[in-house]
């Protein structure tokens, strides 16, 4: 079985975006705020939105199950206040739940959290519990920077986040560290902000004893871990200079990486540097990069080809990357 641990509903019917626009337009005039019930999307529309995209690619590429979450760039936690974020997150998560209910063999849900800049993360607990307990979701996407590129929150290792971590541990759900749209023109959303956040989260984890306090807390750092694998020696050296334990002992029971690196040399480097036990197969399709690589003739995000082409992986390694590691990290997949 091949589990893709990182897929987004980027092909949501246009009605959802139109509803969001009404919500944003009403920020200055709450009387105009649309009701949740005003958003009408039929099951057929959902089927149509998936059949020609995520499901088509699953079939063509021979993957089985996608761990599926709302479109990351649309989370836009910086817009409005906590109430704005709560209602929008509920809508996005309910759409994911409907996708999973229509195609239970193809999708399992991961939720967007109703974060808002400066608002304590424990306010996200009710929505996390609803998604896990009522909808059967297996994880959440946690935005370390709800400000959208201005980095106003404390580091992920600060006690600010602990109540949410306590709930994650209780529910046995991991978080994928996933920022949203950058509203800072310095950072391109998918080309810089996402990768910065991945690298930043890794360094935060390296400098703290978070996992002594939460030994079963698990994070997936997506997009191949940002710069972490490429600069593994720097991180090991920094840890050593700071008299920290070895990375292996410090992080690798709790921190995992996905394979959303869109070329073979990058995936090979990731797998050479990071233990196979810490790498989960993922494509992020249909996501950030949708084109076909003229050098290979295949989609950049057809990441299965890269893993398949690395000849030194054993059959047991592949089974871990494609399935067993995801089952270990997303404990509720059982
Ligand atoms: Zn993503």
GROMACS .gro file of C-alpha atoms and ligand atoms in nm:
model
  335
    1UNK     CA    1   0.000   0.000   0.000
    2UNK     CA    2   0.123   0.350  -0.080
    3UNK     CA    3   0.016   0.626   0.157
    4UNK     CA    4   0.073   0.984   0.045
    5UNK     CA    5   0.086   1.179   0.371
    6UNK     CA    6   0.057   1.526   0.220
    7UNK     CA    7  -0.228   1.623  -0.012
    8UNK     CA    8  -0.443   1.934  -0.017
    9UNK     CA    9  -0.791   2.006  -0.147
   10UNK     CA   10  -0.666   2.268  -0.391
   11UNK     CA   11  -0.947   2.196  -0.636
   12UNK     CA   12  -1.233   2.302  -0.408
   13UNK     CA   13  -1.545   2.411  -0.603
   14UNK     CA   14  -1.541   2.785  -0.668
   15UNK     CA   15  -1.838   2.838  -0.435
   16UNK     CA   16  -1.608   2.796  -0.134
   17UNK     CA   17  -1.375   3.071  -0.249
   18UNK     CA   18  -1.675   3.294  -0.328
   19UNK     CA   19  -1.807   3.239   0.027
   20UNK     CA   20  -1.465   3.324   0.169
   21UNK     CA   21  -1.461   3.645  -0.035
   22UNK     CA   22  -1.798   3.745   0.113
   23UNK     CA   23  -1.662   3.670   0.460
   24UNK     CA   24  -1.354   3.885   0.401
   25UNK     CA   25  -1.554   4.165   0.239
   26UNK     CA   26  -1.775   4.174   0.549
   27UNK     CA   27  -1.486   4.221   0.793
   28UNK     CA   28  -1.554   4.593   0.817
   29UNK     CA   29  -1.929   4.542   0.842
   30UNK     CA   30  -2.021   4.232   1.044
   31UNK     CA   31  -2.389   4.263   0.949
   32UNK     CA   32  -2.290   4.141   0.601
   33UNK     CA   33  -2.107   3.829   0.729
   34UNK     CA   34  -2.239   3.529   0.535
   35UNK     CA   35  -2.396   3.238   0.723
   36UNK     CA   36  -2.215   2.906   0.705
   37UNK     CA   37  -2.530   2.752   0.564
   38UNK     CA   38  -2.516   2.993   0.270
   39UNK     CA   39  -2.238   2.782   0.120
   40UNK     CA   40  -2.394   2.512  -0.096
   41UNK     CA   41  -2.177   2.253  -0.264
   42UNK     CA   42  -2.325   1.926  -0.388
   43UNK     CA   43  -2.169   1.581  -0.363
   44UNK     CA   44  -2.149   1.575  -0.743
   45UNK     CA   45  -1.947   1.895  -0.741
   46UNK     CA   46  -1.707   1.742  -0.489
   47UNK     CA   47  -1.676   1.426  -0.698
   48UNK     CA   48  -1.609   1.631  -1.009
   49UNK     CA   49  -1.348   1.840  -0.830
   50UNK     CA   50  -1.155   1.528  -0.727
   51UNK     CA   51  -1.205   1.289  -1.018
   52UNK     CA   52  -1.007   1.492  -1.270
   53UNK     CA   53  -0.732   1.583  -1.027
   54UNK     CA   54  -0.627   1.405  -0.704
   55UNK     CA   55  -0.807   1.078  -0.787
   56UNK     CA   56  -0.680   1.077  -1.146
   57UNK     CA   57  -0.323   1.123  -1.022
   58UNK     CA   58  -0.364   0.855  -0.756
   59UNK     CA   59  -0.471   0.609  -1.026
   60UNK     CA   60  -0.205   0.713  -1.278
   61UNK     CA   61   0.076   0.709  -1.025
   62UNK     CA   62  -0.034   0.399  -0.838
   63UNK     CA   63  -0.077   0.550  -0.494
   64UNK     CA   64  -0.358   0.434  -0.269
   65UNK     CA   65  -0.446   0.667   0.014
   66UNK     CA   66  -0.390   1.040   0.052
   67UNK     CA   67  -0.382   1.206   0.394
   68UNK     CA   68  -0.588   1.502   0.285
   69UNK     CA   69  -0.619   1.852   0.428
   70UNK     CA   70  -0.759   2.190   0.325
   71UNK     CA   71  -0.561   2.402   0.085
   72UNK     CA   72  -0.274   2.541   0.291
   73UNK     CA   73  -0.239   2.880   0.125
   74UNK     CA   74  -0.611   2.945   0.180
   75UNK     CA   75  -0.593   2.892   0.558
   76UNK     CA   76  -0.479   3.256   0.572
   77UNK     CA   77  -0.495   3.276   0.950
   78UNK     CA   78  -0.391   3.641   0.937
   79UNK     CA   79  -0.728   3.746   0.793
   80UNK     CA   80  -0.990   3.877   1.036
   81UNK     CA   81  -1.001   3.753   1.394
   82UNK     CA   82  -1.037   3.421   1.575
   83UNK     CA   83  -1.407   3.401   1.488
   84UNK     CA   84  -1.331   3.457   1.117
   85UNK     CA   85  -1.074   3.181   1.133
   86UNK     CA   86  -1.301   2.948   1.329
   87UNK     CA   87  -1.588   2.959   1.080
   88UNK     CA   88  -1.359   2.934   0.776
   89UNK     CA   89  -1.170   2.640   0.930
   90UNK     CA   90  -1.496   2.461   1.008
   91UNK     CA   91  -1.606   2.500   0.646
   92UNK     CA   92  -1.276   2.378   0.508
   93UNK     CA   93  -1.265   2.081   0.744
   94UNK     CA   94  -1.625   1.985   0.670
   95UNK     CA   95  -1.540   1.980   0.298
   96UNK     CA   96  -1.248   1.747   0.370
   97UNK     CA   97  -1.479   1.527   0.573
   98UNK     CA   98  -1.718   1.507   0.277
   99UNK     CA   99  -1.431   1.412   0.042
  100UNK     CA  100  -1.330   1.134   0.283
  101UNK     CA  101  -1.690   1.014   0.320
  102UNK     CA  102  -1.737   1.000  -0.059
  103UNK     CA  103  -1.403   0.823  -0.115
  104UNK     CA  104  -1.318   0.645   0.210
  105UNK     CA  105  -1.056   0.425   0.043
  106UNK     CA  106  -0.876   0.720  -0.117
  107UNK     CA  107  -0.870   0.990   0.149
  108UNK     CA  108  -0.831   1.030   0.521
  109UNK     CA  109  -0.858   1.374   0.676
  110UNK     CA  110  -0.621   1.612   0.844
  111UNK     CA  111  -0.765   1.938   0.976
  112UNK     CA  112  -0.689   2.304   0.943
  113UNK     CA  113  -0.672   2.467   1.286
  114UNK     CA  114  -0.863   2.791   1.350
  115UNK     CA  115  -0.550   2.980   1.452
  116UNK     CA  116  -0.537   3.357   1.464
  117UNK     CA  117  -0.239   3.587   1.530
  118UNK     CA  118  -0.179   3.643   1.900
  119UNK     CA  119  -0.463   3.413   2.005
  120UNK     CA  120  -0.360   3.124   2.234
  121UNK     CA  121  -0.349   2.794   2.041
  122UNK     CA  122  -0.571   2.615   2.295
  123UNK     CA  123  -0.864   2.792   2.127
  124UNK     CA  124  -0.809   2.540   1.844
  125UNK     CA  125  -0.875   2.240   2.068
  126UNK     CA  126  -1.254   2.215   2.015
  127UNK     CA  127  -1.215   2.206   1.635
  128UNK     CA  128  -0.930   1.955   1.659
  129UNK     CA  129  -1.142   1.731   1.883
  130UNK     CA  130  -1.444   1.762   1.655
  131UNK     CA  131  -1.239   1.665   1.349
  132UNK     CA  132  -1.071   1.370   1.520
  133UNK     CA  133  -1.364   1.234   1.719
  134UNK     CA  134  -1.656   1.310   1.487
  135UNK     CA  135  -1.489   1.299   1.145
  136UNK     CA  136  -1.215   1.042   1.205
  137UNK     CA  137  -0.933   1.276   1.107
  138UNK     CA  138  -0.581   1.156   1.188
  139UNK     CA  139  -0.381   1.478   1.230
  140UNK     CA  140  -0.369   1.854   1.199
  141UNK     CA  141  -0.175   2.119   1.012
  142UNK     CA  142  -0.013   2.355   1.260
  143UNK     CA  143   0.087   2.700   1.140
  144UNK     CA  144   0.392   2.829   1.333
  145UNK     CA  145   0.331   3.176   1.188
  146UNK     CA  146  -0.038   3.275   1.176
  147UNK     CA  147   0.071   3.630   1.092
  148UNK     CA  148   0.156   3.515   0.739
  149UNK     CA  149   0.524   3.591   0.708
  150UNK     CA  150   0.585   3.837   0.992
  151UNK     CA  151   0.664   3.575   1.261
  152UNK     CA  152   0.494   3.721   1.567
  153UNK     CA  153   0.423   3.404   1.769
  154UNK     CA  154   0.663   3.242   2.016
  155UNK     CA  155   0.868   2.949   1.883
  156UNK     CA  156   0.694   2.611   1.856
  157UNK     CA  157   0.892   2.502   2.160
  158UNK     CA  158   0.740   2.770   2.385
  159UNK     CA  159   0.482   2.687   2.651
  160UNK     CA  160   0.239   2.905   2.451
  161UNK     CA  161   0.175   2.594   2.239
  162UNK     CA  162   0.170   2.333   2.518
  163UNK     CA  163  -0.207   2.305   2.579
  164UNK     CA  164  -0.252   2.216   2.212
  165UNK     CA  165   0.032   1.963   2.233
  166UNK     CA  166  -0.128   1.804   2.539
  167UNK     CA  167  -0.445   1.752   2.339
  168UNK     CA  168  -0.252   1.617   2.039
  169UNK     CA  169  -0.081   1.365   2.265
  170UNK     CA  170  -0.410   1.266   2.424
  171UNK     CA  171  -0.575   1.219   2.084
  172UNK     CA  172  -0.263   1.053   1.936
  173UNK     CA  173  -0.252   1.290   1.640
  174UNK     CA  174   0.061   1.443   1.486
  175UNK     CA  175   0.089   1.789   1.335
  176UNK     CA  176   0.237   1.877   1.002
  177UNK     CA  177   0.417   2.208   1.045
  178UNK     CA  178   0.254   2.408   0.765
  179UNK     CA  179   0.244   2.782   0.714
  180UNK     CA  180  -0.008   2.953   0.488
  181UNK     CA  181   0.001   3.245   0.247
  182UNK     CA  182   0.279   3.496   0.296
  183UNK     CA  183   0.148   3.850   0.320
  184UNK     CA  184   0.504   3.976   0.352
  185UNK     CA  185   0.624   4.060  -0.001
  186UNK     CA  186   0.976   3.957   0.100
  187UNK     CA  187   0.872   3.591   0.109
  188UNK     CA  188   0.717   3.411  -0.185
  189UNK     CA  189   0.454   3.180  -0.036
  190UNK     CA  190   0.549   2.839  -0.174
  191UNK     CA  191   0.902   2.918  -0.288
  192UNK     CA  192   1.036   3.083   0.025
  193UNK     CA  193   0.790   3.109   0.315
  194UNK     CA  194   0.706   2.736   0.322
  195UNK     CA  195   1.069   2.627   0.308
  196UNK     CA  196   1.177   2.892   0.560
  197UNK     CA  197   0.914   2.770   0.802
  198UNK     CA  198   1.024   2.408   0.766
  199UNK     CA  199   1.385   2.501   0.837
  200UNK     CA  200   1.287   2.735   1.120
  201UNK     CA  201   1.074   2.468   1.292
  202UNK     CA  202   1.359   2.217   1.269
  203UNK     CA  203   1.603   2.459   1.432
  204UNK     CA  204   1.352   2.544   1.705
  205UNK     CA  205   1.312   2.175   1.788
  206UNK     CA  206   1.690   2.130   1.788
  207UNK     CA  207   1.744   2.400   2.050
  208UNK     CA  208   1.482   2.283   2.297
  209UNK     CA  209   1.392   1.995   2.525
  210UNK     CA  210   1.036   1.988   2.400
  211UNK     CA  211   1.040   1.614   2.343
  212UNK     CA  212   1.158   1.539   2.695
  213UNK     CA  213   0.839   1.701   2.808
  214UNK     CA  214   0.626   1.546   2.531
  215UNK     CA  215   0.798   1.217   2.444
  216UNK     CA  216   0.515   1.096   2.217
  217UNK     CA  217   0.443   1.426   2.040
  218UNK     CA  218   0.506   1.396   1.666
  219UNK     CA  219   0.564   1.651   1.391
  220UNK     CA  220   0.605   1.610   1.019
  221UNK     CA  221   0.822   1.875   0.861
  222UNK     CA  222   0.703   1.885   0.502
  223UNK     CA  223   0.869   1.978   0.174
  224UNK     CA  224   1.154   1.742   0.252
  225UNK     CA  225   1.234   1.928   0.574
  226UNK     CA  226   1.318   2.259   0.405
  227UNK     CA  227   1.693   2.312   0.421
  228UNK     CA  228   1.747   2.068   0.708
  229UNK     CA  229   1.865   1.759   0.516
  230UNK     CA  230   2.087   1.962   0.280
  231UNK     CA  231   2.255   2.130   0.576
  232UNK     CA  232   2.249   1.829   0.808
  233UNK     CA  233   2.615   1.875   0.896
  234UNK     CA  234   2.555   2.234   1.001
  235UNK     CA  235   2.269   2.130   1.226
  236UNK     CA  236   2.469   1.844   1.377
  237UNK     CA  237   2.760   2.081   1.435
  238UNK     CA  238   2.541   2.347   1.591
  239UNK     CA  239   2.386   2.090   1.823
  240UNK     CA  240   2.734   1.973   1.921
  241UNK     CA  241   2.857   2.329   1.987
  242UNK     CA  242   2.551   2.392   2.203
  243UNK     CA  243   2.626   2.070   2.397
  244UNK     CA  244   2.298   1.928   2.278
  245UNK     CA  245   2.245   1.554   2.240
  246UNK     CA  246   2.301   1.395   1.897
  247UNK     CA  247   2.023   1.476   1.651
  248UNK     CA  248   1.931   1.110   1.643
  249UNK     CA  249   1.852   1.106   2.015
  250UNK     CA  250   1.721   1.460   2.030
  251UNK     CA  251   1.469   1.466   1.749
  252UNK     CA  252   1.424   1.154   1.550
  253UNK     CA  253   1.165   0.984   1.768
  254UNK     CA  254   0.944   1.286   1.720
  255UNK     CA  255   1.030   1.466   1.396
  256UNK     CA  256   0.966   1.324   1.051
  257UNK     CA  257   1.014   1.450   0.696
  258UNK     CA  258   0.813   1.401   0.381
  259UNK     CA  259   0.933   1.346   0.024
  260UNK     CA  260   0.787   1.663  -0.130
  261UNK     CA  261   1.113   1.748  -0.300
  262UNK     CA  262   1.055   1.780  -0.670
  263UNK     CA  263   1.362   1.623  -0.824
  264UNK     CA  264   1.540   1.290  -0.786
  265UNK     CA  265   1.874   1.422  -0.648
  266UNK     CA  266   1.687   1.601  -0.369
  267UNK     CA  267   1.494   1.290  -0.268
  268UNK     CA  268   1.810   1.080  -0.282
  269UNK     CA  269   1.993   1.328  -0.059
  270UNK     CA  270   1.704   1.328   0.188
  271UNK     CA  271   1.712   0.948   0.207
  272UNK     CA  272   2.090   0.935   0.241
  273UNK     CA  273   2.096   1.189   0.523
  274UNK     CA  274   1.782   1.124   0.725
  275UNK     CA  275   1.720   0.770   0.857
  276UNK     CA  276   1.468   0.582   0.644
  277UNK     CA  277   1.252   0.545   0.957
  278UNK     CA  278   1.195   0.922   0.953
  279UNK     CA  279   1.084   0.973   0.593
  280UNK     CA  280   0.720   0.953   0.484
  281UNK     CA  281   0.616   0.936   0.122
  282UNK     CA  282   0.426   1.244   0.003
  283UNK     CA  283   0.364   1.440  -0.313
  284UNK     CA  284   0.155   1.742  -0.204
  285UNK     CA  285  -0.049   1.695  -0.516
  286UNK     CA  286  -0.231   1.884  -0.645
  287UNK     CA  287  -0.022   2.158  -0.497
  288UNK     CA  288   0.254   2.407  -0.525
  289UNK     CA  289   0.418   2.289  -0.846
  290UNK     CA  290   0.186   2.155  -1.112
  291UNK     CA  291   0.396   2.150  -1.428
  292UNK     CA  292   0.584   1.883  -1.618
  293UNK     CA  293   0.961   1.874  -1.589
  294UNK     CA  294   1.098   1.903  -1.946
  295UNK     CA  295   1.406   1.710  -1.837
  296UNK     CA  296   1.208   1.400  -1.741
  297UNK     CA  297   0.874   1.441  -1.917
  298UNK     CA  298   0.691   1.378  -1.588
  299UNK     CA  299   0.518   1.601  -1.336
  300UNK     CA  300   0.756   1.751  -1.084
  301UNK     CA  301   0.525   1.636  -0.806
  302UNK     CA  302   0.518   1.274  -0.925
  303UNK     CA  303   0.747   1.197  -0.634
  304UNK     CA  304   0.686   0.823  -0.641
  305UNK     CA  305   0.914   0.806  -0.947
  306UNK     CA  306   1.203   0.951  -0.748
  307UNK     CA  307   1.164   0.705  -0.462
  308UNK     CA  308   1.119   0.414  -0.705
  309UNK     CA  309   1.432   0.513  -0.897
  310UNK     CA  310   1.667   0.505  -0.598
  311UNK     CA  311   1.814   0.165  -0.654
  312UNK     CA  312   1.999   0.128  -0.323
  313UNK     CA  313   1.678   0.131  -0.116
  314UNK     CA  314   1.583  -0.217   0.003
  315UNK     CA  315   1.230  -0.354  -0.023
  316UNK     CA  316   1.199  -0.309   0.353
  317UNK     CA  317   1.309   0.056   0.322
  318UNK     CA  318   1.046   0.121   0.056
  319UNK     CA  319   0.776  -0.038   0.267
  320UNK     CA  320   0.864   0.195   0.553
  321UNK     CA  321   0.866   0.505   0.333
  322UNK     CA  322   0.546   0.419   0.149
  323UNK     CA  323   0.340   0.279   0.433
  324UNK     CA  324   0.482   0.172   0.768
  325UNK     CA  325   0.621   0.511   0.874
  326UNK     CA  326   0.288   0.681   0.800
  327UNK     CA  327   0.109   0.420   1.011
  328UNK     CA  328   0.354   0.482   1.293
  329UNK     CA  329   0.325   0.862   1.285
  330UNK     CA  330  -0.049   0.882   1.215
  331UNK     CA  331  -0.141   0.632   1.488
  332UNK     CA  332  -0.514   0.674   1.425
  333UNK     CA  333  -0.479   0.535   1.073
  334UNK     CA  334  -0.530   0.194   1.234
  335LIG    ZN1  335   0.128   2.138   0.180
   0.00000   0.00000   0.00000
